[in-house]
Coordinates of C-alpha atoms in Angstrom, one line a residue:
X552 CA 16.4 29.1 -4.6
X553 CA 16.7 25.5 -2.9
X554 CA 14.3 22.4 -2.3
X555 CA 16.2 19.3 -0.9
X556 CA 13.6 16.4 0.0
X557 CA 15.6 13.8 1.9
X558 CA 14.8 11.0 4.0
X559 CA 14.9 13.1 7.1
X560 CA 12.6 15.4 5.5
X561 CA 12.1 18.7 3.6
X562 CA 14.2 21.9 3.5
X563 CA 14.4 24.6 1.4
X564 CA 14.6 28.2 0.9
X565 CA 11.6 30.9 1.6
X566 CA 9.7 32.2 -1.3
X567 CA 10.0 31.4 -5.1
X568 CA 8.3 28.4 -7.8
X569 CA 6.4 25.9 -6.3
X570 CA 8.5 22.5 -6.5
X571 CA 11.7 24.4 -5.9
X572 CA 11.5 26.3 -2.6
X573 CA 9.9 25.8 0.7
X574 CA 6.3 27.1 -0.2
X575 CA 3.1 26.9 1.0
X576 CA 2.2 24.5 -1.1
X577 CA 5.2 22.0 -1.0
X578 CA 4.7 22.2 2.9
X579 CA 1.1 20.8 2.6
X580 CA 2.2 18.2 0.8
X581 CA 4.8 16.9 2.3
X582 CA 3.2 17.4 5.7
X583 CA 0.3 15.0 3.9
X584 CA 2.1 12.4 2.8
X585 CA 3.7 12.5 6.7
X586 CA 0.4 12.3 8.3
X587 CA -0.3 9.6 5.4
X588 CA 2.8 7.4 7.0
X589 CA 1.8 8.1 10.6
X590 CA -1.6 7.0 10.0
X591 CA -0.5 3.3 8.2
X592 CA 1.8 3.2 11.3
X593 CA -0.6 3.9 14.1
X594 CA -4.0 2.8 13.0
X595 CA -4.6 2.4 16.4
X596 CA -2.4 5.2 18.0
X597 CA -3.5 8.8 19.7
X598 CA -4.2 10.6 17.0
X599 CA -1.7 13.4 17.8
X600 CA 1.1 14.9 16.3
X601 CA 3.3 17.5 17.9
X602 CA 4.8 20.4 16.1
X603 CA 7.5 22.9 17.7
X604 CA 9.5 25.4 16.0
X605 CA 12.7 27.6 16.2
X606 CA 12.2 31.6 16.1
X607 CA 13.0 32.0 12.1
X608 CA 11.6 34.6 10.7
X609 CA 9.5 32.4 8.1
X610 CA 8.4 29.8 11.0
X611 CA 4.9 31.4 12.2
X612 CA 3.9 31.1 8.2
X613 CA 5.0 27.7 8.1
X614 CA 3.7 26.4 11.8
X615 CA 0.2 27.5 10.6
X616 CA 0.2 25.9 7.4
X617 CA 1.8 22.7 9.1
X618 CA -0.9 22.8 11.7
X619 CA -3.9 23.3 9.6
X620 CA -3.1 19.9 7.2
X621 CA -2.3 18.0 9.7
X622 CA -6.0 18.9 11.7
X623 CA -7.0 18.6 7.8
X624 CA -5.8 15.0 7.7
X625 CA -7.7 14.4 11.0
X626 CA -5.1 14.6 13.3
X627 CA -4.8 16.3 16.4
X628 CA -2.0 18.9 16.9
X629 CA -0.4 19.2 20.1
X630 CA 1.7 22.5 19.4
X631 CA 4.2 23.5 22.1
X632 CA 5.5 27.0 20.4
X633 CA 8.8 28.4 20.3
X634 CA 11.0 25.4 21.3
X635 CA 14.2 23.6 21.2
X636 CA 14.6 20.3 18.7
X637 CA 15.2 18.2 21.6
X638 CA 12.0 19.9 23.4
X639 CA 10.0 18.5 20.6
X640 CA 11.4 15.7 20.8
X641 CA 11.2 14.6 24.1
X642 CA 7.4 16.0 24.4
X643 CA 6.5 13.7 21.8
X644 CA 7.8 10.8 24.5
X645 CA 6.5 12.6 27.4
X646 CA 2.7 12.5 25.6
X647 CA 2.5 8.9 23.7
X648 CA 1.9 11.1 21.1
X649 CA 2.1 9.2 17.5
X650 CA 4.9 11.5 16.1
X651 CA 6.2 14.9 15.4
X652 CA 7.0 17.5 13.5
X653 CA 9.9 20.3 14.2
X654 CA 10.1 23.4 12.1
X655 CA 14.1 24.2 12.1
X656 CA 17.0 24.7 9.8
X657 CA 18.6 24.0 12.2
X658 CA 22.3 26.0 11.4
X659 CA 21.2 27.3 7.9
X660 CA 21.3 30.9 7.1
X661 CA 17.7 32.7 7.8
X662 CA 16.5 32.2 4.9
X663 CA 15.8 28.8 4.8
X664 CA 13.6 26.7 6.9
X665 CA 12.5 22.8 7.2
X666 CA 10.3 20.0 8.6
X667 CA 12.6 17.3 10.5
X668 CA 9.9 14.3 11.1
X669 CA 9.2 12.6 14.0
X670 CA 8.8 8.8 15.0
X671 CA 6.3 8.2 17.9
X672 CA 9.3 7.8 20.0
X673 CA 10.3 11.0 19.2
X674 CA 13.5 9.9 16.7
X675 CA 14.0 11.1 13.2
X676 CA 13.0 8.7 10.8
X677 CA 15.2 5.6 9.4
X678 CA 16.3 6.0 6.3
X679 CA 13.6 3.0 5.2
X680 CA 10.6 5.3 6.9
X681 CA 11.7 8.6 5.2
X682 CA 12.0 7.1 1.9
X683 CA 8.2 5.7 2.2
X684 CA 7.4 9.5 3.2
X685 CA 9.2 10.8 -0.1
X686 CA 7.4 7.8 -2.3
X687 CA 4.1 9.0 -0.6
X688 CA 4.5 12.4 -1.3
X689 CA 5.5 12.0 -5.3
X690 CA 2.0 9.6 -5.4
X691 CA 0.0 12.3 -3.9
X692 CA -2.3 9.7 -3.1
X693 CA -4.0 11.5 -0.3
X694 CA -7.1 11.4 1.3
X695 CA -8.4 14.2 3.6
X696 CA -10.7 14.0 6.7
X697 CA -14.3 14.8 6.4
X698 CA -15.7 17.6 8.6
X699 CA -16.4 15.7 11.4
X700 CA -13.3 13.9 11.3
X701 CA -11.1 17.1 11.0
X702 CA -8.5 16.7 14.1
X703 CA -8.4 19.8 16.9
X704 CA -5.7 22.3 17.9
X705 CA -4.1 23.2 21.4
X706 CA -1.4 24.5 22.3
X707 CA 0.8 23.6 25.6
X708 CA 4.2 26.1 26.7
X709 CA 5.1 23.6 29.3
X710 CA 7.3 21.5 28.1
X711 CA 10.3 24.0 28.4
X712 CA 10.0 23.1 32.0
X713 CA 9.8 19.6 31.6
X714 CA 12.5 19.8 29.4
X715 CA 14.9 21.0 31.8
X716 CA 13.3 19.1 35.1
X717 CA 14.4 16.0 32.6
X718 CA 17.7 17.2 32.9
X719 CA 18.5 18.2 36.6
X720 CA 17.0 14.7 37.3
X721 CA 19.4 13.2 35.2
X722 CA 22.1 10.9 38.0
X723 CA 25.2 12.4 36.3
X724 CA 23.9 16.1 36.5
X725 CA 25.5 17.1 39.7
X726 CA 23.5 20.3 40.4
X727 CA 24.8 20.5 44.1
X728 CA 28.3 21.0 42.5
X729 CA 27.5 23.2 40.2
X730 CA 25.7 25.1 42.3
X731 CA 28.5 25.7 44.6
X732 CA 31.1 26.4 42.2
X733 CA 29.0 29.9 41.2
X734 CA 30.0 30.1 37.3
X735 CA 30.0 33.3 35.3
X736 CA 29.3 31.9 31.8
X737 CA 28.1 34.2 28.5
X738 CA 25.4 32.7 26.1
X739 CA 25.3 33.2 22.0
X740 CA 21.7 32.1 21.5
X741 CA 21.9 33.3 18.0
X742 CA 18.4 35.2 18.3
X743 CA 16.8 31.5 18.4
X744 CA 14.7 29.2 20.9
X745 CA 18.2 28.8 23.4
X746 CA 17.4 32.7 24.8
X747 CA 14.3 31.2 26.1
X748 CA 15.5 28.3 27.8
X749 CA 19.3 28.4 28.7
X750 CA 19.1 31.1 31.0
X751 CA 16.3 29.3 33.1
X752 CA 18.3 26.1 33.0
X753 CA 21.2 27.8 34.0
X754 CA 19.7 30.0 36.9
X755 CA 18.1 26.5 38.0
X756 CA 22.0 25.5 38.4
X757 CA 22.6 28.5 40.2
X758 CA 24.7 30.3 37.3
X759 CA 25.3 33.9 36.5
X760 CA 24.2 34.2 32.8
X761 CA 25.3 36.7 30.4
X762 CA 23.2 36.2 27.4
X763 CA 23.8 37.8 24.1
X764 CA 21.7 37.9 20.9
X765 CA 18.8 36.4 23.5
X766 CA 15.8 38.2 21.9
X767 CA 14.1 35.0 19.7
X768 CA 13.2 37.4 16.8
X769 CA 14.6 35.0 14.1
X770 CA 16.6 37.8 12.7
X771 CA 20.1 35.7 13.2
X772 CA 22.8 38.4 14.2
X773 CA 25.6 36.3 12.1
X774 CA 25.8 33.4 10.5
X775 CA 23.8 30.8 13.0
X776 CA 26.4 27.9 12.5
X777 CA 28.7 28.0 15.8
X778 CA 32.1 27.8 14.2
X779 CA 35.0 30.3 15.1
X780 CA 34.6 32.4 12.5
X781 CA 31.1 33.3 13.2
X782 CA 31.4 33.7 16.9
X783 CA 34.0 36.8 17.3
X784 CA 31.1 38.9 19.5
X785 CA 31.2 36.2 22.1
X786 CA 35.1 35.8 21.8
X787 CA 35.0 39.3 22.7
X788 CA 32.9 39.1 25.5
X789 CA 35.1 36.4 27.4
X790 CA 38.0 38.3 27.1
X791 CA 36.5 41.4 28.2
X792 CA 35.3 39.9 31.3
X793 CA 35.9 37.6 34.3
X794 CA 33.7 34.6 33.0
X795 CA 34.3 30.9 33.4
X796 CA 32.7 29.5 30.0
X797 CA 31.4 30.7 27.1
X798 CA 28.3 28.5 25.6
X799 CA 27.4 28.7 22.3
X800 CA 24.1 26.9 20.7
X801 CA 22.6 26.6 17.3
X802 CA 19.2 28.2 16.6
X803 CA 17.0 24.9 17.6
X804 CA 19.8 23.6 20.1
X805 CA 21.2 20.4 19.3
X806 CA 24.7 21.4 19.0
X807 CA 26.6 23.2 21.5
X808 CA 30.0 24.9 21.5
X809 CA 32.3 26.1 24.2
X810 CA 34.9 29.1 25.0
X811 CA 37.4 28.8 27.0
X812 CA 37.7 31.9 29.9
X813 CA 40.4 33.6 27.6
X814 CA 37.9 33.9 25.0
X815 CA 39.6 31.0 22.8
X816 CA 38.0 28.1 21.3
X817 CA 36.9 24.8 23.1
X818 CA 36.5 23.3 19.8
X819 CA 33.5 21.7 19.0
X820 CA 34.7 18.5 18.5
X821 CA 35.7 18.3 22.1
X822 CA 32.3 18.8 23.6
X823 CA 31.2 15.3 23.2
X824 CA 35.1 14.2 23.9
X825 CA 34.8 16.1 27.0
X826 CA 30.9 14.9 28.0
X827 CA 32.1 11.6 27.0
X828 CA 35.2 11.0 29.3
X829 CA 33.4 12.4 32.4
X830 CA 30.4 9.6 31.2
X831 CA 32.7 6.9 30.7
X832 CA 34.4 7.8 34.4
X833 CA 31.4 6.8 35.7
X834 CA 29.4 4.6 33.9
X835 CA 31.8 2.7 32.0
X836 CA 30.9 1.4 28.6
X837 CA 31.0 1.5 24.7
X838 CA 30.6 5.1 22.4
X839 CA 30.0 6.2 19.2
X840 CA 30.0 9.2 16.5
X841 CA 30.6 9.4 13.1
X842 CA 33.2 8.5 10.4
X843 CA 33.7 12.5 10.3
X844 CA 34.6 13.1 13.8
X845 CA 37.9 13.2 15.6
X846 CA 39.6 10.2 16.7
X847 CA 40.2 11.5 20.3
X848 CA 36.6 10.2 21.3
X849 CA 38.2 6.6 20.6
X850 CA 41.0 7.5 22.2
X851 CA 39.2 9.3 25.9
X852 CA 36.9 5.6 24.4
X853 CA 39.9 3.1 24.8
X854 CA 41.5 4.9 28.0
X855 CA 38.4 3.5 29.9
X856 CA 38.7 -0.1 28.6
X857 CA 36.0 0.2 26.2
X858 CA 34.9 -0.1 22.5
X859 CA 34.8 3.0 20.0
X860 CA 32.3 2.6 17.1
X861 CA 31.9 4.5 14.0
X862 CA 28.6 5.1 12.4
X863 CA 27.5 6.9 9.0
X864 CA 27.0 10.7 9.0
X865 CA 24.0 11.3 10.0
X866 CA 22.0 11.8 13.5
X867 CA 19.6 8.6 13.1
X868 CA 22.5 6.6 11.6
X869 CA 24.3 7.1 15.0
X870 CA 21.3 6.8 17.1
X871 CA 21.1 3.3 14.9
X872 CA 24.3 2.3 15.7
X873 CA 24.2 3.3 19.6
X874 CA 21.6 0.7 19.9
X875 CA 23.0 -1.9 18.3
X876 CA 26.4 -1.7 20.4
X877 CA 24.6 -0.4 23.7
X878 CA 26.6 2.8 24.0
X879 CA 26.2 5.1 26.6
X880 CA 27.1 8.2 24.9
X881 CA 27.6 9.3 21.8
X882 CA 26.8 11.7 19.0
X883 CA 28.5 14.2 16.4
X884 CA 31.9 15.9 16.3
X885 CA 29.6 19.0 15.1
X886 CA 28.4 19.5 19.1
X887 CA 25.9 17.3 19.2
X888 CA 25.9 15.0 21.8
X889 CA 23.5 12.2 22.4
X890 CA 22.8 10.6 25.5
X891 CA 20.9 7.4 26.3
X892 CA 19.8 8.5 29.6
X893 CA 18.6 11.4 28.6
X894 CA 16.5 10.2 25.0
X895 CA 18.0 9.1 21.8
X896 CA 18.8 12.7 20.5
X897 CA 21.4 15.6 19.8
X898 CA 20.7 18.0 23.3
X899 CA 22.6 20.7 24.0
X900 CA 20.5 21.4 27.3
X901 CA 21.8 17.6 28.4
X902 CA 25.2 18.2 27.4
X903 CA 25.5 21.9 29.3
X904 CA 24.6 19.6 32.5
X905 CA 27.1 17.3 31.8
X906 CA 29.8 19.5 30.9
X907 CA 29.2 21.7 33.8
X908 CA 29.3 18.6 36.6
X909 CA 32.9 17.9 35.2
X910 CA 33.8 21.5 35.2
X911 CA 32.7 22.0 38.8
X912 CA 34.4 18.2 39.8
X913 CA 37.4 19.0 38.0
X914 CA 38.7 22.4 39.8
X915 CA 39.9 23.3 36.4
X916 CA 39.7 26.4 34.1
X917 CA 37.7 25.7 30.6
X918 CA 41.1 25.9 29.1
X919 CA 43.2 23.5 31.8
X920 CA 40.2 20.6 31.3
X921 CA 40.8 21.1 27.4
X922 CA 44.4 20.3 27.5
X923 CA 44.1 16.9 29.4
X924 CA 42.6 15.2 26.2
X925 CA 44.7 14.7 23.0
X926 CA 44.9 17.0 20.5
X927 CA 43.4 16.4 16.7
X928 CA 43.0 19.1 14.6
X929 CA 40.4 18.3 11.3
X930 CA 40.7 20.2 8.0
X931 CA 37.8 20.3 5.6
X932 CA 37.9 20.3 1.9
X933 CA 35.3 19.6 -1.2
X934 CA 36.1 18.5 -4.6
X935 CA 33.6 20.2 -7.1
X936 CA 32.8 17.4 -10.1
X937 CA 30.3 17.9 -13.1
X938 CA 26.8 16.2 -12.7
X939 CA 28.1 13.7 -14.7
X940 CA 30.7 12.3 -12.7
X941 CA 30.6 8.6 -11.6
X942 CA 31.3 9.5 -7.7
X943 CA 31.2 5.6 -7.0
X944 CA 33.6 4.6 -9.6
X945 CA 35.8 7.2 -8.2
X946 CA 35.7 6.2 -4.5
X947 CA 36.0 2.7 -5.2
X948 CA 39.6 2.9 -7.2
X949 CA 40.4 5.2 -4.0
X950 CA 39.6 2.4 -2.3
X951 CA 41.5 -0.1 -4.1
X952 CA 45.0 2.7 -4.7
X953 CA 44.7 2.5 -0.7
X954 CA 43.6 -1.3 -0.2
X955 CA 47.1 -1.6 2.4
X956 CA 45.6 0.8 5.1
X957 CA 42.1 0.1 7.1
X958 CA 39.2 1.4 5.3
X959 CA 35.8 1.4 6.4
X960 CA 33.2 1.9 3.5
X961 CA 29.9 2.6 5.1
X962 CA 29.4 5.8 4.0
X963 CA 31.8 6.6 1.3
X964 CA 35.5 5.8 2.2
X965 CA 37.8 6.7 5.1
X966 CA 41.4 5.7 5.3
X967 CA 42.4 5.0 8.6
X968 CA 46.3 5.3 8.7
X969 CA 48.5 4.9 12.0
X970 CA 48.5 8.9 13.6
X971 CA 45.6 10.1 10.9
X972 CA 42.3 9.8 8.7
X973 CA 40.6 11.1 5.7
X974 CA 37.4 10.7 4.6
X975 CA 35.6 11.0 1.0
X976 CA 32.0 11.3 1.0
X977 CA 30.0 12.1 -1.8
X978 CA 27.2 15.1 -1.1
X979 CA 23.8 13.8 -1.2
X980 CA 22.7 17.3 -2.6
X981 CA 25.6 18.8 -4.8
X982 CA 28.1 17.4 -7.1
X983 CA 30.8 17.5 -4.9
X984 CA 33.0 14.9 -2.8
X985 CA 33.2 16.4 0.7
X986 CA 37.0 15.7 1.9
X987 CA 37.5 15.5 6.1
X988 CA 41.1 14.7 7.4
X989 CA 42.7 15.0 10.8
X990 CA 46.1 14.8 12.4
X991 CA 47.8 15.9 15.3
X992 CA 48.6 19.5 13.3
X993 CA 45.7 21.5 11.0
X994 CA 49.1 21.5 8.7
X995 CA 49.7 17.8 8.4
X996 CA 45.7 17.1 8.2
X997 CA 45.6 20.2 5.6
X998 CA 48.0 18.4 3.5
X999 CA 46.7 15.1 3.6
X1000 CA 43.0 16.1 2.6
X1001 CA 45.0 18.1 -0.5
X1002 CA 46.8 15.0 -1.2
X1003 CA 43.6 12.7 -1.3
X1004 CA 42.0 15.7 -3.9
X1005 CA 44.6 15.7 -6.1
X1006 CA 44.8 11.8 -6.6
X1007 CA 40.9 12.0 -7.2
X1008 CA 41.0 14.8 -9.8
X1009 CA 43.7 12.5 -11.7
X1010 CA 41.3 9.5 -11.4
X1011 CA 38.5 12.0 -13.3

């Protein structure tokens, strides 16, 4: 069984010791020492905090228990139900409210769960912020309302609606053309929050939705994270029928994933490439995603005139970075795509809207659209290492055995050579270095990510 406390927040697996798993009594704490942080930053604020949750099995348990310290702390709690991350997210904007809390694992297996923390403008929390969240929570230095400060409890289902007015209003959403192009699409909602609200986005765009595992029981019906090797059912579907696209969402719905008509993989990196070019084709201006994703958003990035940045892995790191270079898009080569117009967060709602005003512009097939941007092809690899192992020391002779080629050491090192990259990154939760290459063929990118391993298992 698995606790991971991290800046971002708290994970872990159902059931098991206290101090070790997600429990009912590790949640109230670390939902304290939240409220704790909120409080010291908005002495003055609303007094509310929103909490929305994916359908895992475990999530009622932990909603309740979430709510009930937070209206113990004194706080009111705005709870909007069964709801998408970027839901949450954007209702903590749309209500002033002083932050929020989301109850997701996001793409882990259904036995886990999490609290992802909220700033009041809806963000996850700096690095800076989450640490003060983790120092408060080892203090247990808390301090609970008295009865007639205890905070009050409402619930509000709206905001699925808001969500998705948000994103027809959106200038480069072009529901007219979408509308008259008619798609056929099929839906993998992975038993989550997306069989609520994708098919009501996507009849509000006037397309035909075939949705499969749409019931948002929580019982996943394969592995939740949308990579090729969990998604056969839906690769089956497309080739059985006459459909246009294939979407595919995570269970709270911050990456997305696409299948071409002949049932054959988009590939996730591309869906920020692909929201990215038809971005940059109007609105012209800088991008960014992280050291781990593929080089062809720099490319579709330079095509346009304009300036590619790289940020450290991590959804707030990028967010961080966005601002400081004033991107207009950007995100993660994992499906998430972030756009500025939109709010500062991974939304698969905003990128369906996007991808589908290209589709319908560009007259293409999934698969004709996919073959107009360059192709990458990214191999993944992990070196196990003892607990002992000085990662750092390891990392920086890689660093200095490679000292001729562009590195960038932000977030552990990638080498940057002329037609490829690889890039070492230590785990922040296992003994491991995580190894990401790419190159024009999975062969050549294979072997280069082998070739990094074996010089770092000499080094040990």
């Amino acid at each position: 069984m698995t606790l991971i406390k991290s800046i971002s927040g708290i994970r872990g697996t159902i059931g098991g010791p206290t101090g070790n798993t997600l429990n009912p009594l590790d949640i109230v704490k670390f939902t304290t020492a939240y409220a704790t942080f909120i409080r010291r930053q908005h002495p003055d604020g609303n007094n509310q905090i929103v909490v929305g949750r994916d359908a895992r099995l475990s999530g009622d348990m932990v909603r309740h228990v979430v709510c009930g310290t937070l209206t113990g702390m004194g706080f009111d709690v705005l709870d909007i139900g069964l709801a998408t991350t970027p839901t949450t997210e954007l209702a903590v904007r749309f209500t002033q409210s002083d932050g929020g809390i989301i109850i997701t694992a996001s793409h882990n297996p259904r036995q886990w769960n999490a609290l992802k923390l909220l700033n009041s403008e809806g963000e996850f929390l700096t690095a800076a912020d989450g640490e003060e969240v983790l120092a408060i929570a080892e203090k247990e230095d808390f301090n609970y309302a008295e009865v007639d400060r205890l905070g009050h409890y409402r619930s509000d289902n709206t905001f699925d609606r808001r969500h998705i007015e948000s994103v027809l209003a959106l200038s480069l959403v072009d529901v007219e053309a979408i509308r008259a192009a008619r798609f056929r699409v099929v839906v993998d909602a992975i038993n989550s929050v997306g069989g609520i609200i994708l098919p009501e986005l996507l009849r509000q765009l006037g397309v035909e939705c075939k949705l499969l595992n749409g019931e948002p029981t929580g019982d996943f019906a394969h592995n939740p994270e949308p990579l090729e090797k969990n998604l056969s059912g839906i690769m089956q579907e497309m080739r059985s029928g006459n459909y246009d696209l294939g979407i595919v969402v995570d269970p709270d719905v911050d990456r997305l994933a696409f299948i071409c008509e002949d049932g054959t993989m988009y590939g996730e990196e591309y869906t920020l490439v692909s929201v990215a070019d038809y971005v940059l084709r109007h609105t012209p201006g800088n991008t960014v995603s992280n050291l781990s994703s593929t080089r062809a958003l720099r490319d579709v990035t330079e095509r346009y005139g304009c300036t590619y940045s790289a940020a450290a892995v991590g959804e707030v790191n990028v967010t961080t970075k966005m601002k400081a270079v004033g991107a207009v898009i950007g995100g993660e080569g994992n499906g998430g795509v972030i756009y500025p117009e939109s709010h500062y967060g991974r939304d698969a709602l905003v990128g369906i809207g996007l991808f589908l005003s290209l589709l319908a512009k560009s007259g293409m097939k999934v698969s004709a659209l996919r073959r107009t941007f360059p192709d990458y092809f990214i191999a993944k690899n992990r070196i196990d290492l003892t607990p002992t192992t000085d990662v750092d020391a390891i990392l920086e002779r890689v660093k200095e055995r490679f000292a001729g080629e562009q590195i960038n050491d932000i977030d552990g090192v990638k080498i940057d050579f002329k037609d490829k990259w690889v890039h070492l990154r230590k785990s922040n939760t296992e003994p491991i270095i995580r190894v990401y290459s790419e190159a024009h063929t999975f062969a050549e990118a294979d072997a280069l990510g082998k070739e990094l391993m074996d010089i770092v298992l000499q080094m040990q």
